[in-house]
mmCIF file of C-alpha atoms and ligand atoms in Angstrom:
data_model
loop_
_atom_site.group_PDB
_atom_site.id
_atom_site.type_symbol
_atom_site.label_atom_id
_atom_site.label_comp_id
_atom_site.label_asym_id
_atom_site.label_seq_id
_atom_site.Cartn_x
_atom_site.Cartn_y
_atom_site.Cartn_z
ATOM 1 C CA MET A 11 -26.382 43.879 -39.637
ATOM 2 C CA ALA A 12 -23.602 44.712 -37.302
ATOM 3 C CA GLU A 13 -21.219 46.272 -40.181
ATOM 4 C CA ASP A 14 -24.095 49.168 -40.883
ATOM 5 C CA LEU A 15 -23.277 52.228 -39.220
ATOM 6 C CA GLN A 16 -25.994 54.015 -37.260
ATOM 7 C CA LEU A 17 -25.784 57.666 -37.330
ATOM 8 C CA SER A 18 -28.224 60.224 -36.682
ATOM 9 C CA ALA A 19 -26.562 63.170 -34.567
ATOM 10 C CA GLN A 20 -26.473 66.409 -36.204
ATOM 11 C CA THR A 21 -23.258 67.875 -34.535
ATOM 12 C CA ARG A 22 -19.641 66.981 -35.040
ATOM 13 C CA ALA A 23 -19.236 66.123 -31.659
ATOM 14 C CA GLY A 24 -22.530 64.017 -31.543
ATOM 15 C CA ARG A 25 -21.469 62.105 -34.730
ATOM 16 C CA TYR A 26 -18.100 61.280 -33.119
ATOM 17 C CA ALA A 27 -19.645 60.036 -29.997
ATOM 18 C CA GLU A 28 -21.908 57.727 -32.269
ATOM 19 C CA VAL A 29 -19.358 56.398 -34.660
ATOM 20 C CA LEU A 30 -16.497 55.712 -32.403
ATOM 21 C CA PRO A 31 -18.044 52.877 -30.156
ATOM 22 C CA GLN A 32 -19.306 51.398 -33.300
ATOM 23 C CA LEU A 33 -15.872 51.390 -34.901
ATOM 24 C CA TYR A 34 -14.309 49.912 -31.675
ATOM 25 C CA ALA A 35 -17.157 47.226 -31.852
ATOM 26 C CA LEU A 36 -16.220 46.502 -35.606
ATOM 27 C CA TRP A 37 -12.693 45.732 -34.562
ATOM 28 C CA GLN A 38 -13.360 43.291 -32.032
ATOM 29 C CA GLY A 39 -12.342 39.962 -33.055
ATOM 30 C CA GLU A 40 -10.567 41.235 -36.149
ATOM 31 C CA PRO A 41 -6.573 41.115 -35.642
ATOM 32 C CA ASP A 42 -5.683 42.290 -39.108
ATOM 33 C CA LEU A 43 -4.281 45.783 -38.892
ATOM 34 C CA ILE A 44 -5.072 46.631 -42.489
ATOM 35 C CA ALA A 45 -8.808 45.652 -42.267
ATOM 36 C CA ASN A 46 -8.972 47.677 -39.103
ATOM 37 C CA LEU A 47 -7.444 50.763 -40.378
ATOM 38 C CA ALA A 48 -9.463 50.462 -43.638
ATOM 39 C CA ASN A 49 -12.655 50.524 -41.817
ATOM 40 C CA THR A 50 -11.489 53.259 -39.677
ATOM 41 C CA ALA A 51 -10.987 55.498 -42.688
ATOM 42 C CA ALA A 52 -14.415 54.418 -43.960
ATOM 43 C CA ALA A 53 -16.236 55.187 -40.768
ATOM 44 C CA LEU A 54 -14.923 58.489 -40.341
ATOM 45 C CA ARG A 55 -15.630 59.683 -43.968
ATOM 46 C CA GLU A 56 -19.179 57.918 -43.842
ATOM 47 C CA ALA A 57 -20.013 59.816 -40.300
ATOM 48 C CA HIS A 58 -18.638 63.267 -41.297
ATOM 49 C CA GLY A 59 -18.497 63.538 -45.111
ATOM 50 C CA PHE A 60 -14.712 64.426 -45.028
ATOM 51 C CA PHE A 61 -12.941 64.870 -48.489
ATOM 52 C CA TRP A 62 -10.157 62.372 -47.585
ATOM 53 C CA VAL A 63 -9.354 60.464 -44.786
ATOM 54 C CA GLY A 64 -6.492 57.961 -44.324
ATOM 55 C CA PHE A 65 -3.464 56.624 -42.686
ATOM 56 C CA TYR A 66 0.166 57.064 -43.547
ATOM 57 C CA LEU A 67 2.448 54.478 -42.238
ATOM 58 C CA VAL A 68 6.033 54.941 -40.867
ATOM 59 C CA ARG A 69 8.415 53.048 -42.913
ATOM 60 C CA GLY A 70 11.966 53.945 -42.242
ATOM 61 C CA GLN A 71 12.506 57.635 -43.124
ATOM 62 C CA GLU A 72 9.244 57.928 -44.952
ATOM 63 C CA LEU A 73 5.486 57.925 -44.628
ATOM 64 C CA VAL A 74 3.741 55.415 -47.117
ATOM 65 C CA LEU A 75 0.245 55.580 -48.068
ATOM 66 C CA GLY A 76 -1.980 53.174 -45.958
ATOM 67 C CA PRO A 77 -5.648 52.323 -45.896
ATOM 68 C CA PHE A 78 -7.861 55.532 -46.864
ATOM 69 C CA GLN A 79 -11.011 56.749 -48.289
ATOM 70 C CA GLY A 80 -11.069 59.645 -51.135
ATOM 71 C CA PRO A 81 -9.488 60.517 -54.141
ATOM 72 C CA VAL A 82 -6.119 59.016 -55.000
ATOM 73 C CA ALA A 83 -3.075 60.469 -53.021
ATOM 74 C CA CYS A 84 0.657 60.870 -52.972
ATOM 75 C CA THR A 85 2.169 57.512 -51.703
ATOM 76 C CA ARG A 86 5.209 58.683 -50.080
ATOM 77 C CA ILE A 87 5.982 61.395 -47.758
ATOM 78 C CA PRO A 88 9.684 62.218 -46.316
ATOM 79 C CA TYR A 89 10.158 62.820 -42.540
ATOM 80 C CA GLY A 90 9.239 66.402 -41.814
ATOM 81 C CA ARG A 91 7.568 67.296 -45.131
ATOM 82 C CA GLY A 92 4.057 68.720 -45.293
ATOM 83 C CA VAL A 93 1.563 68.520 -42.774
ATOM 84 C CA CYS A 94 1.996 64.745 -42.056
ATOM 85 C CA GLY A 95 5.591 64.857 -42.007
ATOM 86 C CA ALA A 96 5.346 67.723 -39.714
ATOM 87 C CA ALA A 97 2.984 65.866 -37.271
ATOM 88 C CA TRP A 98 5.378 62.796 -37.319
ATOM 89 C CA ARG A 99 8.386 65.169 -36.569
ATOM 90 C CA GLU A 100 6.490 66.849 -33.822
ATOM 91 C CA ALA A 101 4.550 63.734 -32.495
ATOM 92 C CA ALA A 102 1.761 65.887 -32.273
ATOM 93 C CA THR A 103 -1.483 66.877 -33.691
ATOM 94 C CA ILE A 104 -1.553 69.754 -36.143
ATOM 95 C CA VAL A 105 -4.775 71.642 -37.264
ATOM 96 C CA VAL A 106 -4.255 73.570 -40.419
ATOM 97 C CA PRO A 107 -7.283 76.069 -41.059
ATOM 98 C CA ASP A 108 -6.115 76.839 -44.507
ATOM 99 C CA VAL A 109 -3.592 74.729 -46.414
ATOM 100 C CA GLU A 110 -2.362 77.579 -48.424
ATOM 101 C CA GLN A 111 -0.842 79.262 -45.447
ATOM 102 C CA PHE A 112 1.027 75.985 -44.280
ATOM 103 C CA PRO A 113 4.629 76.143 -45.668
ATOM 104 C CA GLY A 114 5.493 73.070 -47.342
ATOM 105 C CA HIS A 115 1.920 71.867 -47.774
ATOM 106 C CA ILE A 116 1.885 68.701 -50.053
ATOM 107 C CA ALA A 117 -1.185 69.369 -52.319
ATOM 108 C CA CYS A 118 -2.299 65.845 -53.355
ATOM 109 C CA ALA A 119 -5.589 67.368 -54.208
ATOM 110 C CA SER A 120 -6.639 71.112 -54.993
ATOM 111 C CA ALA A 121 -9.946 70.517 -53.390
ATOM 112 C CA SER A 122 -8.291 70.213 -50.103
ATOM 113 C CA ARG A 123 -8.843 73.532 -48.187
ATOM 114 C CA SER A 124 -8.158 72.527 -44.455
ATOM 115 C CA GLU A 125 -6.950 69.477 -42.576
ATOM 116 C CA ILE A 126 -5.979 67.816 -39.254
ATOM 117 C CA VAL A 127 -3.227 65.232 -38.785
ATOM 118 C CA VAL A 128 -3.009 63.103 -35.813
ATOM 119 C CA PRO A 129 -0.186 61.041 -35.003
ATOM 120 C CA VAL A 130 -0.490 57.390 -33.772
ATOM 121 C CA LYS A 131 2.093 56.689 -31.077
ATOM 122 C CA ASP A 132 3.205 53.745 -29.161
ATOM 123 C CA THR A 133 3.558 53.415 -25.515
ATOM 124 C CA LYS A 134 7.295 55.046 -25.732
ATOM 125 C CA GLY A 135 5.944 57.956 -27.797
ATOM 126 C CA GLN A 136 7.294 56.669 -31.188
ATOM 127 C CA VAL A 137 5.194 57.353 -33.901
ATOM 128 C CA LEU A 138 3.856 54.491 -35.943
ATOM 129 C CA ALA A 139 1.651 56.300 -38.343
ATOM 130 C CA VAL A 140 -0.525 59.330 -38.796
ATOM 131 C CA LEU A 141 -4.233 59.813 -39.713
ATOM 132 C CA ASP A 142 -4.788 62.704 -42.139
ATOM 133 C CA VAL A 143 -8.163 63.944 -42.465
ATOM 134 C CA ASP A 144 -8.830 66.560 -45.178
ATOM 135 C CA SER A 145 -11.925 68.775 -45.737
ATOM 136 C CA ASP A 146 -12.741 70.859 -48.811
ATOM 137 C CA GLN A 147 -14.095 73.345 -46.463
ATOM 138 C CA LEU A 148 -11.657 76.227 -45.008
ATOM 139 C CA ASP A 149 -11.228 76.011 -41.232
ATOM 140 C CA ASP A 150 -13.318 72.894 -40.846
ATOM 141 C CA PHE A 151 -11.329 71.476 -37.760
ATOM 142 C CA SER A 152 -11.326 72.543 -34.122
ATOM 143 C CA GLU A 153 -10.478 70.962 -30.565
ATOM 144 C CA VAL A 154 -13.714 68.800 -31.158
ATOM 145 C CA ASP A 155 -11.994 66.945 -33.899
ATOM 146 C CA ALA A 156 -8.452 66.960 -32.175
ATOM 147 C CA ARG A 157 -10.012 65.470 -28.996
ATOM 148 C CA TYR A 158 -11.900 62.738 -30.640
ATOM 149 C CA LEU A 159 -9.166 61.865 -33.141
ATOM 150 C CA GLU A 160 -6.618 61.770 -30.564
ATOM 151 C CA GLU A 161 -8.544 59.398 -28.420
ATOM 152 C CA LEU A 162 -9.180 57.367 -31.524
ATOM 153 C CA CYS A 163 -5.560 57.217 -32.295
ATOM 154 C CA ALA A 164 -4.624 55.958 -28.688
ATOM 155 C CA ARG A 165 -6.822 53.119 -29.421
ATOM 156 C CA VAL A 166 -5.496 52.801 -33.123
ATOM 157 C CA ALA A 167 -2.064 52.184 -31.663
ATOM 158 C CA THR A 168 -3.288 49.335 -29.715
ATOM 159 C CA LEU A 169 -3.955 47.591 -33.175
ATOM 160 C CA PHE A 170 -0.528 47.944 -34.186
ATOM 161 C CA GLY A 171 0.768 46.138 -30.873
ATOM 162 C CA ALA A 172 -1.943 43.384 -31.496
ATOM 163 C CA ALA A 173 -0.462 43.038 -35.097
ATOM 164 C CA ALA A 174 3.144 43.033 -34.005
HETATM 165 N N1 SME B 226 -1.893 67.179 -47.347
HETATM 166 C C1 SME B 226 -0.921 66.242 -46.782
HETATM 167 C C2 SME B 226 -0.552 65.304 -47.886
HETATM 168 C C3 SME B 226 -1.446 64.079 -47.991
HETATM 169 S S1 SME B 226 -2.962 64.418 -48.735
HETATM 170 O O1 SME B 226 -3.447 65.528 -48.397
HETATM 171 C C4 SME B 226 -3.786 63.110 -48.826
HETATM 172 C C5 SME B 226 0.367 67.015 -46.300
HETATM 173 O O2 SME B 226 0.504 67.935 -46.621
HETATM 174 O O3 SME B 226 0.954 66.318 -45.244
#
């Protein structure tokens, strides 16, 4: 069945290389933005076992919680606040090795120790959403995650275009 992910690689990079093409195949023929964002969060969490994976969508001057996998989370984040709000303001990926060292970090769950936030940008560079991935391990994210998640978010941006 097409909806089952096939995952066998033992490395973080290998898992991304396996899961991303399968995810893109899942998007094929499905025009609904929420459905595709939901499967994206689920696929990333299933592939890597992350503590929390989800999207915050730009709505006016706030980010509003979108499709995610993991424990319940805060629903609204103002522009510039926390890691997500900072990634929106900078329109750039932010890797936080230790969330306790990040000024203004929004602690949705005390088990979260490190995180990466990647903006989803349209062709003009406007941020449409951010992808937030949290780990319960310190220093769990590297350039490998940034590279694959940025590739993913470039494709996620096309889903917004198709839905608009
Ligand atoms: N840690 C984030 C808030 C969102 S949650 O962790 C799900 C931040 O500081 O932006």
